[in-house]
Short mmCIF file of C-alpha atoms in Angstrom, two decimals:
data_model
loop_
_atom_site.label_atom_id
_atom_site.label_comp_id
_atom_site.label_asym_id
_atom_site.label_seq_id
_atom_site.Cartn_x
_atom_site.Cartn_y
_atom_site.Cartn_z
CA UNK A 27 -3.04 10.36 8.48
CA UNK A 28 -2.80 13.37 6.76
CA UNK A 29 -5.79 15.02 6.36
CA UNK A 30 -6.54 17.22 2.97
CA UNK A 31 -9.31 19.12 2.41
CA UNK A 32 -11.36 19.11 5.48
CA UNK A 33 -10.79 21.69 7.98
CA UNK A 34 -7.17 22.05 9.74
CA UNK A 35 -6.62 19.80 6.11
CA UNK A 36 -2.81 20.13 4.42
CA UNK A 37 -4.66 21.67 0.77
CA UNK A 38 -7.14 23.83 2.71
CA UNK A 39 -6.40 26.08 5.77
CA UNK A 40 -4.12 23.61 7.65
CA UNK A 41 -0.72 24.94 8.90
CA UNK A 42 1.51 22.86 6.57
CA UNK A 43 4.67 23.03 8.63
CA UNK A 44 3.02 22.10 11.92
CA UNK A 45 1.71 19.12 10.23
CA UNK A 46 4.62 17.93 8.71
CA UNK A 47 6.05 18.06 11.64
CA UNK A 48 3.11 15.68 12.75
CA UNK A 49 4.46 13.26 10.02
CA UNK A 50 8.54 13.66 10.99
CA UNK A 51 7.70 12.88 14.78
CA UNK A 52 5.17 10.19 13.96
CA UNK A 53 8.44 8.22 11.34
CA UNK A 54 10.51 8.89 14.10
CA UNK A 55 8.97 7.66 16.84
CA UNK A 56 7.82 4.32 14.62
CA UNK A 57 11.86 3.85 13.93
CA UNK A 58 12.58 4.31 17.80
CA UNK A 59 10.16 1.29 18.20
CA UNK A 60 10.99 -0.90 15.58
CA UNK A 61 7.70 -0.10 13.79
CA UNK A 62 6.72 0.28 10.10
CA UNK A 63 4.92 3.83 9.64
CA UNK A 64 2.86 4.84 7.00
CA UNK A 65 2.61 8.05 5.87
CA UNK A 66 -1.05 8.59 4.70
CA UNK A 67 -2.38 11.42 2.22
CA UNK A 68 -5.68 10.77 3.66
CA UNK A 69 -8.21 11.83 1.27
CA UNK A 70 -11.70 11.85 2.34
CA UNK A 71 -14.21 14.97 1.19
CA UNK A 72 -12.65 15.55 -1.55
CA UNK A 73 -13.71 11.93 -3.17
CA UNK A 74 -11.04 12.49 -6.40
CA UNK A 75 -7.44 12.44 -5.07
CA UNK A 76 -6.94 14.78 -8.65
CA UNK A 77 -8.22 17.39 -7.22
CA UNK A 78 -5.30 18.40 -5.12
CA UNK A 79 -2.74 16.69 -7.44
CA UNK A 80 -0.29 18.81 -7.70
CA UNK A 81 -0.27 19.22 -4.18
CA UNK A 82 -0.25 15.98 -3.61
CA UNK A 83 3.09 15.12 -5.73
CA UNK A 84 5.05 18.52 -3.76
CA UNK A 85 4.26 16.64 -0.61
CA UNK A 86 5.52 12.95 -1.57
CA UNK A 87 8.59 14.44 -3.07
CA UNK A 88 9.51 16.02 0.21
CA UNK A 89 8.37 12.96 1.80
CA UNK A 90 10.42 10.56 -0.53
CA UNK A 91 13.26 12.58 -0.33
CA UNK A 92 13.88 12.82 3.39
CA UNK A 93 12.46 9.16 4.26
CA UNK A 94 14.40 7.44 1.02
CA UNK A 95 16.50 5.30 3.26
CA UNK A 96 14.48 4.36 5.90
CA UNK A 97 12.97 0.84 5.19
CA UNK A 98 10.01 1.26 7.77
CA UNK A 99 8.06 3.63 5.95
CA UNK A 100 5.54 2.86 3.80
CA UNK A 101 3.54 5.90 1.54
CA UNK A 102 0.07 5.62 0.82
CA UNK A 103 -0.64 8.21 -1.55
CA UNK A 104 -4.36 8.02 -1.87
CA UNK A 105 -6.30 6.79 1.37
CA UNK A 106 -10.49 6.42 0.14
CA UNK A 107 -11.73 8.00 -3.28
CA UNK A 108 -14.93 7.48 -3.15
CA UNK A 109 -18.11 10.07 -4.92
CA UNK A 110 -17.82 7.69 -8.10
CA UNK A 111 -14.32 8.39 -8.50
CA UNK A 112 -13.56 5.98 -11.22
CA UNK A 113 -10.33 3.34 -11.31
CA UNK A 114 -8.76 4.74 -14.81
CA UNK A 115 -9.06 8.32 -12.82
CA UNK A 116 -7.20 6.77 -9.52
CA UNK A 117 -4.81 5.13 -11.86
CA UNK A 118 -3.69 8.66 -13.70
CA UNK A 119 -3.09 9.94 -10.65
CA UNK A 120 -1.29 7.25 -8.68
CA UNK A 121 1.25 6.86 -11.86
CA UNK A 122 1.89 10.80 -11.59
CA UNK A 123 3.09 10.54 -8.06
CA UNK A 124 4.46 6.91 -7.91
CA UNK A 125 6.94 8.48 -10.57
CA UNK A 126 7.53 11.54 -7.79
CA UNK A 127 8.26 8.55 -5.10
CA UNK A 128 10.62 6.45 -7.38
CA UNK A 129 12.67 9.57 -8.42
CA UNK A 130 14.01 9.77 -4.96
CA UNK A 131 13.33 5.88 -3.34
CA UNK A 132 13.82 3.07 -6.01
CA UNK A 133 11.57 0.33 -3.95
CA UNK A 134 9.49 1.83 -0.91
CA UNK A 135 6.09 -0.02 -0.74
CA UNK A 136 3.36 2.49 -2.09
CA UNK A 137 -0.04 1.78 -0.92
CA UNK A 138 -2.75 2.66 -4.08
CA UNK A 139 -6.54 3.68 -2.99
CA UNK A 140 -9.13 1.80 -4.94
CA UNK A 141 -12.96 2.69 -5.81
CA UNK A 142 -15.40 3.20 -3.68
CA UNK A 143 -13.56 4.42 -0.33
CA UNK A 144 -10.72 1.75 -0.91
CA UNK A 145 -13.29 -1.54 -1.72
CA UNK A 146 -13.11 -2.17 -5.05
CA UNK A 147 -9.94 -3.99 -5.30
CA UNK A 148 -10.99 -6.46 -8.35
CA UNK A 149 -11.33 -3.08 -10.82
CA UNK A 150 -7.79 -2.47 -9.61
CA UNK A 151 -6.75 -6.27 -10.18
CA UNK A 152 -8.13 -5.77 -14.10
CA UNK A 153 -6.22 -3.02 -15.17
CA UNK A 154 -3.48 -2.63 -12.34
CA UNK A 155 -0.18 -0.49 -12.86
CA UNK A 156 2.78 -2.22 -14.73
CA UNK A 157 5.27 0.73 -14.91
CA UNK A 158 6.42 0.46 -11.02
CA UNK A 159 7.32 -2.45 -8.83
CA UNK A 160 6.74 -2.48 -5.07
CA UNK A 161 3.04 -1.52 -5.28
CA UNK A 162 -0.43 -2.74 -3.09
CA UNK A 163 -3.53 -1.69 -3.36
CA UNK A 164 -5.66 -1.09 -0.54
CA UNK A 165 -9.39 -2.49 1.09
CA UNK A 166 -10.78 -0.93 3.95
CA UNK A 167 -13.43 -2.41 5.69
CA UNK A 168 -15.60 -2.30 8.60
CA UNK A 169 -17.10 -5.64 10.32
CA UNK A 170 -20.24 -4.64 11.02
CA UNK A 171 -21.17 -3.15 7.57
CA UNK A 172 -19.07 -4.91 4.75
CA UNK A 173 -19.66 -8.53 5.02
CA UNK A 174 -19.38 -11.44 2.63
CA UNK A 175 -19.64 -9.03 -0.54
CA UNK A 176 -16.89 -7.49 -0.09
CA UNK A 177 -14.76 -10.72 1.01
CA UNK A 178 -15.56 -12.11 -2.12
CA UNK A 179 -14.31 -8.98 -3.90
CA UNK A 180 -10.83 -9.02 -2.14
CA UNK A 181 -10.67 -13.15 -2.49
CA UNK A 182 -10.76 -11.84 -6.56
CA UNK A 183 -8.74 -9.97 -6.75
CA UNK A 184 -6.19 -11.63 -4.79
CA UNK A 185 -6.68 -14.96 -6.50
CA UNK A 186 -5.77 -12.80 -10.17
CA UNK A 187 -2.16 -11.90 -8.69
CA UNK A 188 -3.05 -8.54 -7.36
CA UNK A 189 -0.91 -7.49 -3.60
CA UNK A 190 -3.55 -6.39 -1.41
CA UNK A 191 -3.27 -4.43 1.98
CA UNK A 192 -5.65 -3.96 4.59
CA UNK A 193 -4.24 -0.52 5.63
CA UNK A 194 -7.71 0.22 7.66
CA UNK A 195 -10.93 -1.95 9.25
CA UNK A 196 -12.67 -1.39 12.26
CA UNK A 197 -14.73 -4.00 13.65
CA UNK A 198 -17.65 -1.92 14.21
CA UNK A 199 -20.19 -0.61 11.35
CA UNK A 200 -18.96 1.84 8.78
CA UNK A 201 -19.75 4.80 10.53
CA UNK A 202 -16.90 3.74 12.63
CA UNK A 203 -19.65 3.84 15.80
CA UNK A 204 -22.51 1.33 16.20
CA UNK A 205 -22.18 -2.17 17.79
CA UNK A 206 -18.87 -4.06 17.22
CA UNK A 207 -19.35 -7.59 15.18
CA UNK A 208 -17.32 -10.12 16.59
CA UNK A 209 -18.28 -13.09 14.13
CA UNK A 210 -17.89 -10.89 10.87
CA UNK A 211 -14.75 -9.87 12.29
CA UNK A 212 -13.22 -13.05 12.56
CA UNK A 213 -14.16 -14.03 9.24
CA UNK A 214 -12.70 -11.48 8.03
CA UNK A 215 -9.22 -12.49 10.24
CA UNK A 216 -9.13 -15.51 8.73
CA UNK A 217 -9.30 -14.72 5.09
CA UNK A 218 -6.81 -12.42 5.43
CA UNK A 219 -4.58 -14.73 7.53
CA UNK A 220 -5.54 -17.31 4.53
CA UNK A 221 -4.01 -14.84 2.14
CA UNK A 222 -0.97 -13.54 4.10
CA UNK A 223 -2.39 -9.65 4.06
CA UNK A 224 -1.40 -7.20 6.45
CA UNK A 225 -4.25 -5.83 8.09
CA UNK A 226 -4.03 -2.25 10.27
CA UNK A 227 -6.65 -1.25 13.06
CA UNK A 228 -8.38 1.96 13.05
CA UNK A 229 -7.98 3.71 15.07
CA UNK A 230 -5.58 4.29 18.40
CA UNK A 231 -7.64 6.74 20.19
CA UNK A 232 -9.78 7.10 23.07
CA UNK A 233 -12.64 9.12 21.19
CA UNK A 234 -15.82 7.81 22.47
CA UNK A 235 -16.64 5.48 19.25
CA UNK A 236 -16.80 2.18 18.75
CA UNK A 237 -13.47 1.59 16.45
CA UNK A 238 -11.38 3.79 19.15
CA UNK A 239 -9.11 1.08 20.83
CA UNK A 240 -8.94 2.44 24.00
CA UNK A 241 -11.95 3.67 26.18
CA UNK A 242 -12.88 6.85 26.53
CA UNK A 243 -12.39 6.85 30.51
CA UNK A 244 -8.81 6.36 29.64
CA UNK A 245 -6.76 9.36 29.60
CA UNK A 246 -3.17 8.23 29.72
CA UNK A 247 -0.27 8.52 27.32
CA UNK A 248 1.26 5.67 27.61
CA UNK A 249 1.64 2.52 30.21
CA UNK A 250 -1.58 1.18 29.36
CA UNK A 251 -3.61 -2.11 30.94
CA UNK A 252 -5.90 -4.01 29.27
CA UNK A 253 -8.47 -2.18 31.45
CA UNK A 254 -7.50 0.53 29.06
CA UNK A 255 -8.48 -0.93 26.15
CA UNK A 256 -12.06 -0.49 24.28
CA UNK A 257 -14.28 -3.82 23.81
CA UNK A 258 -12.30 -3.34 19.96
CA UNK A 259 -9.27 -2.96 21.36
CA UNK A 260 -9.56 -5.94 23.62
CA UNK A 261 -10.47 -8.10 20.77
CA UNK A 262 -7.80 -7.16 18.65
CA UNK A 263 -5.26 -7.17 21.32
CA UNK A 264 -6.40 -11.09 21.47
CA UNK A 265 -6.09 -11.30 17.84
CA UNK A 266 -2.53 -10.23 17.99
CA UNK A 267 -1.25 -11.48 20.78
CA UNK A 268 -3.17 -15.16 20.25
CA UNK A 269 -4.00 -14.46 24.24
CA UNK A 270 -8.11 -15.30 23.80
CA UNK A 271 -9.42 -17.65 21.17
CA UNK A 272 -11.91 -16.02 18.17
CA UNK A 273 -15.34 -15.71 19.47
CA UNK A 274 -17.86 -18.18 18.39
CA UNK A 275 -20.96 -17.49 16.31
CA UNK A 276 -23.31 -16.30 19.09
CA UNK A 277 -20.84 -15.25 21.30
CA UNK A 278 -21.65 -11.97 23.79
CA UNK A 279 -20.55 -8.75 21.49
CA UNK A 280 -20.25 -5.57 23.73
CA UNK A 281 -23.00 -7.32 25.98
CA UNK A 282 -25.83 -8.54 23.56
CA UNK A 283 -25.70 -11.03 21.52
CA UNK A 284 -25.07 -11.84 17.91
CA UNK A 285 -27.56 -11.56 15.64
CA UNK A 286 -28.52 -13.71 13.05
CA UNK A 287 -30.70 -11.76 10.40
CA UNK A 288 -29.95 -14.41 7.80
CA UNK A 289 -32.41 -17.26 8.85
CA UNK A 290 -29.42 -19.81 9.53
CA UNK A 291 -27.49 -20.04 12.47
CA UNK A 292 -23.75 -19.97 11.13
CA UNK A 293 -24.16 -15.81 12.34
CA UNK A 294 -24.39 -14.81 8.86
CA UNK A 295 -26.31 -11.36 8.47
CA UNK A 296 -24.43 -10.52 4.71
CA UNK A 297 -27.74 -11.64 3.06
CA UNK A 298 -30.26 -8.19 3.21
CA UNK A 299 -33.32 -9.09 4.37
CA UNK A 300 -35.20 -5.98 2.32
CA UNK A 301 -33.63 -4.68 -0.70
CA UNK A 302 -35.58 -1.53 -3.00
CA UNK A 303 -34.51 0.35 -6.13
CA UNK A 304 -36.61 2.71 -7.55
CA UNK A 305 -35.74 5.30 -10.28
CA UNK A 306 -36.65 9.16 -11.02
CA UNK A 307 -35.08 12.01 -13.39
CA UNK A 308 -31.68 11.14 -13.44
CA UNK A 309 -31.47 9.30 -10.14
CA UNK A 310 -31.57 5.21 -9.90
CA UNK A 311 -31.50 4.65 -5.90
CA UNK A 312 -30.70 0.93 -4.13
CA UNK A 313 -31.99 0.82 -0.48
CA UNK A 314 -30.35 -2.14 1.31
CA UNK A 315 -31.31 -3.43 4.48
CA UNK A 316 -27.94 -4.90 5.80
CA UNK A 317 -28.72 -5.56 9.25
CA UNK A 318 -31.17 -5.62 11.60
CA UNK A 319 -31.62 -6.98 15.57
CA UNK A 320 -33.36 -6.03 18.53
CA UNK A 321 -32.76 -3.38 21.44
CA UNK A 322 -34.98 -2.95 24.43
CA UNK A 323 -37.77 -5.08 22.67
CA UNK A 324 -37.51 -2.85 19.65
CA UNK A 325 -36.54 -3.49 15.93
CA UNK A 326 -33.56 -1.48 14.90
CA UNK A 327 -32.24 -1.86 11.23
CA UNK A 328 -29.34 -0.51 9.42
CA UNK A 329 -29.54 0.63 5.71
CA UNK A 330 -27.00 1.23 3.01
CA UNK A 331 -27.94 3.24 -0.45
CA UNK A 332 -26.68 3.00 -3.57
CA UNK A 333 -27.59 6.61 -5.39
CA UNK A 334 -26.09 5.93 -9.33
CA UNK A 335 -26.57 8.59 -11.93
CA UNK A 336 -28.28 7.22 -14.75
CA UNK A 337 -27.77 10.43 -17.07
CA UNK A 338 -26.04 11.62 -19.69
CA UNK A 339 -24.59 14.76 -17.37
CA UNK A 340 -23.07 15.84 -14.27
CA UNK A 341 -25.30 15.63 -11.15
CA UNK A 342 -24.07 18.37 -8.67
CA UNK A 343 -26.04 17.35 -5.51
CA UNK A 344 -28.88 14.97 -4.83
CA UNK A 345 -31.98 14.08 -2.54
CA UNK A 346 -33.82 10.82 -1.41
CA UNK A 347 -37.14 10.47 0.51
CA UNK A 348 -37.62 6.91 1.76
CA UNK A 349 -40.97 5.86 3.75
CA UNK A 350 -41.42 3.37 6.65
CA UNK A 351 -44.05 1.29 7.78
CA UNK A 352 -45.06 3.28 10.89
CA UNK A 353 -42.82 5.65 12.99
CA UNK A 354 -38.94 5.83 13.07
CA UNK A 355 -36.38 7.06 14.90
CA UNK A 356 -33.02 8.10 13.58
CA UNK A 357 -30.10 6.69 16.03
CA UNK A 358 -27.09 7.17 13.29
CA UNK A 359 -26.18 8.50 8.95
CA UNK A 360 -23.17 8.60 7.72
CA UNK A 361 -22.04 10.12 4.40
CA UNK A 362 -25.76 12.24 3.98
CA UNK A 363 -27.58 14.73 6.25
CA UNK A 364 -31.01 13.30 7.75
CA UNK A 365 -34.36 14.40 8.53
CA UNK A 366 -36.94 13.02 9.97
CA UNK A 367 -40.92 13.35 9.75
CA UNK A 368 -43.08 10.33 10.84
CA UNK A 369 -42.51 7.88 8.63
CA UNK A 370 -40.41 9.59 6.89
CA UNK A 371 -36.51 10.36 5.96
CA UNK A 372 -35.25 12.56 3.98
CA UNK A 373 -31.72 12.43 2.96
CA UNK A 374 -29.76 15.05 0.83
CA UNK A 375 -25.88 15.00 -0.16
CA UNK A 376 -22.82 16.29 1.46
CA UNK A 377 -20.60 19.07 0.10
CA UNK A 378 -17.81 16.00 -0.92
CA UNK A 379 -20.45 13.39 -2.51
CA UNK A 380 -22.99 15.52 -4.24
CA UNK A 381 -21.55 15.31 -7.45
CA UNK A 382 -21.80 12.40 -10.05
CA UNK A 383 -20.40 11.98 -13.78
CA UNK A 384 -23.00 10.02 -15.73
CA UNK A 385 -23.05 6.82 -15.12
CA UNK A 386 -20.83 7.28 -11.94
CA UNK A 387 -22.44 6.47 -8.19
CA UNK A 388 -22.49 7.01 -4.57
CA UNK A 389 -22.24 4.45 -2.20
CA UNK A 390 -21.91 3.34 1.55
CA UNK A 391 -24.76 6.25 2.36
CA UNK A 392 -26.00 4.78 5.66
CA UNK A 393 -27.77 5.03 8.81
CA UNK A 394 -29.94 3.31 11.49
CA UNK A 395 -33.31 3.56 12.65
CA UNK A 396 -35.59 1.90 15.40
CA UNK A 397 -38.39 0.96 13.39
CA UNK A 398 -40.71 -2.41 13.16
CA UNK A 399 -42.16 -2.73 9.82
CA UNK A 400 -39.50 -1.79 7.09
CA UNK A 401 -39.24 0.40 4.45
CA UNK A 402 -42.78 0.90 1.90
#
């Protein structure tokens, strides 16, 4: 994964030749081991892969150049535009450097980002690129956060002809911490199994987080045991190897139990049990409760918000104030920065999703909070 604008990032104050070289030991080692390797420009703060465009196409003509006749490695040339980043702008930029790509390696597999931090595959399926063969577009997803919603998205676009690849998913929320979901995990394993998609694990790592495969006690380089291995990486080392079954609905996930928010018992939570929008200026906000279950005899719930700009003009940063019934306490955000006050949360923008055209959005703003009666 290489990183772009955050800091150490290839376009901002990274050392560019020490990171390629990151990328030439990474293809090599892959080809020593009879692996594919992609190499991933791995926008993430900066939302609109445009913005270092030019960059962008220097890097995947070197790239193309020296990798143009080695069949394991795959280029994915924009990894999550997200900060309402729209499908027409992806598009424009993925034909600029697919044509960089093809000028040096007739049929390498390019991976295309899609809306939405790689979700919204069925705009992509509408209006996808006929100039270039050899192209997929990607989904990410995490288990714990994107449920049957975004199933249903990739089953449409799939079912209008559009190659799809899974190029990352944790099994944990979209935070990539939080408790691991076993049963939306496996649904998700056999949809994609259904469709014959190629589905890569994020990540290989022993950071102390739930979508790290290996634990964080584990410090070795190589040689590892299944001891080794995360309660993620132990379930996907299952899944690949076919050594342990799928879990059941209700099955023990990291030691609790599934929870079923959804009133059935199939382990469905996908259906929000609380979901708000409210609207002021030029903000129209969507609170969604997407999960909720208990810890220590206490209610813990995680939300998702939708902030879409319902103006005729750029929004450069943005704020939301939700209130609870009675006290909370923050345990995890993602994408905002958080304060807390009684029952109160206050939630203002990063520096890479502030801005939004009109009618553009923000989504997959989250967090978590131990609180019993909801949102007012």
């Amino acid at each position: 994964a290489m990183y772009t604008a955050e800091s150490g990032g290839y376009c901002t104050d990274g050392n560019r030749e020490e990171l390629k070289t990151l990328i030439e030991n990474g293809v090599s080692y892959a080809a020593d081991h009879d692996l594919y390797v992609i190499i991933d420009w791995h926008i993430l703060s900066d939302g609109n892969p445009n913005t270092y465009l030019d960059e962008a196409k220097a890097f995947f003509d070197e790239m193309s150049q020296k990798y143009a006749h080695q069949n394991h490695v795959i280029y994915e040339i924009c990894n999550e535009p997200n900060g309402g980043t729209s499908w027409a702008q992806i598009k424009s930029y993925a034909k600029e450097v697919i044509s960089v790509i093809r000028a040096n390696d007739e049929d390498a597999v390019i991976l295309v980002g899609t809306p939405n931090w790689s979700q919204y595959v069925d705009e992509a399926a509408q209006d996808p690129i006929t100039e270039y063969d050899n192209l997929m577009y990607t989904l990410h997803f995490y288990a714990a956060t994107h449920k049957d919603d975004l199933r249903a998205r990739l089953s449409t676009a799939v079912d209008a002809g559009l190659p799809v690849f899974v190029s990352e998913y944790g099994i944990c929320d979209a935070s990539g911490n939080g408790e691991i979901d076993k049963n939306q995990a496996n649904q998700w394993v056999e949809l994609l199994n259904q469709y014959n998609i190629s589905y890569v694990a994020w990540n290989l790592s022993n950071k102390n987080e739930s979508s790290a495969l290996l634990s964080a006690s584990c410090h070795r380089a190589s040689g590892f045991t299944k001891e080794d291995l995360s309660d993620s990486g132990k379930w996907l080392y299952g899944i690949l190897t076919g050594e342990q079954p799928f879990a059941a609905p209700g099955a023990d996930v990291s030691g609790k139990e599934d929870r079923d928010t959804s009133g059935n018992d199939s382990g469905d939570i996908s259906g929000a049990s609380q979901s708000m929008t409210a609207a002021e200026g030029d903000l129209e906000v969507t609170a969604e409760e997407r999960n909720s279950w208990e810890e220590e005899g206490k209610k813990v719930r995680l939300y998702e918000l939708t902030i879409k700009n319902v103006s005729e003009h750029q929004c450069t940063q943005w704020a939301v104030d939700l209130s609870f019934q009675g006290d909370i306490t923050l345990t995890d955000g993602w994408n905002g920065n958080y304060t807390v006050q009684g029952t109160s949360l206050h939630i203002t923008s990063k520096d890479y999703n502030g801005t939004i055209p009109p009618g553009g959005f923000v989504s997959n703003v989250g967090f978590i909070v131990v609180n019993e009666g909801g949102l007012e």
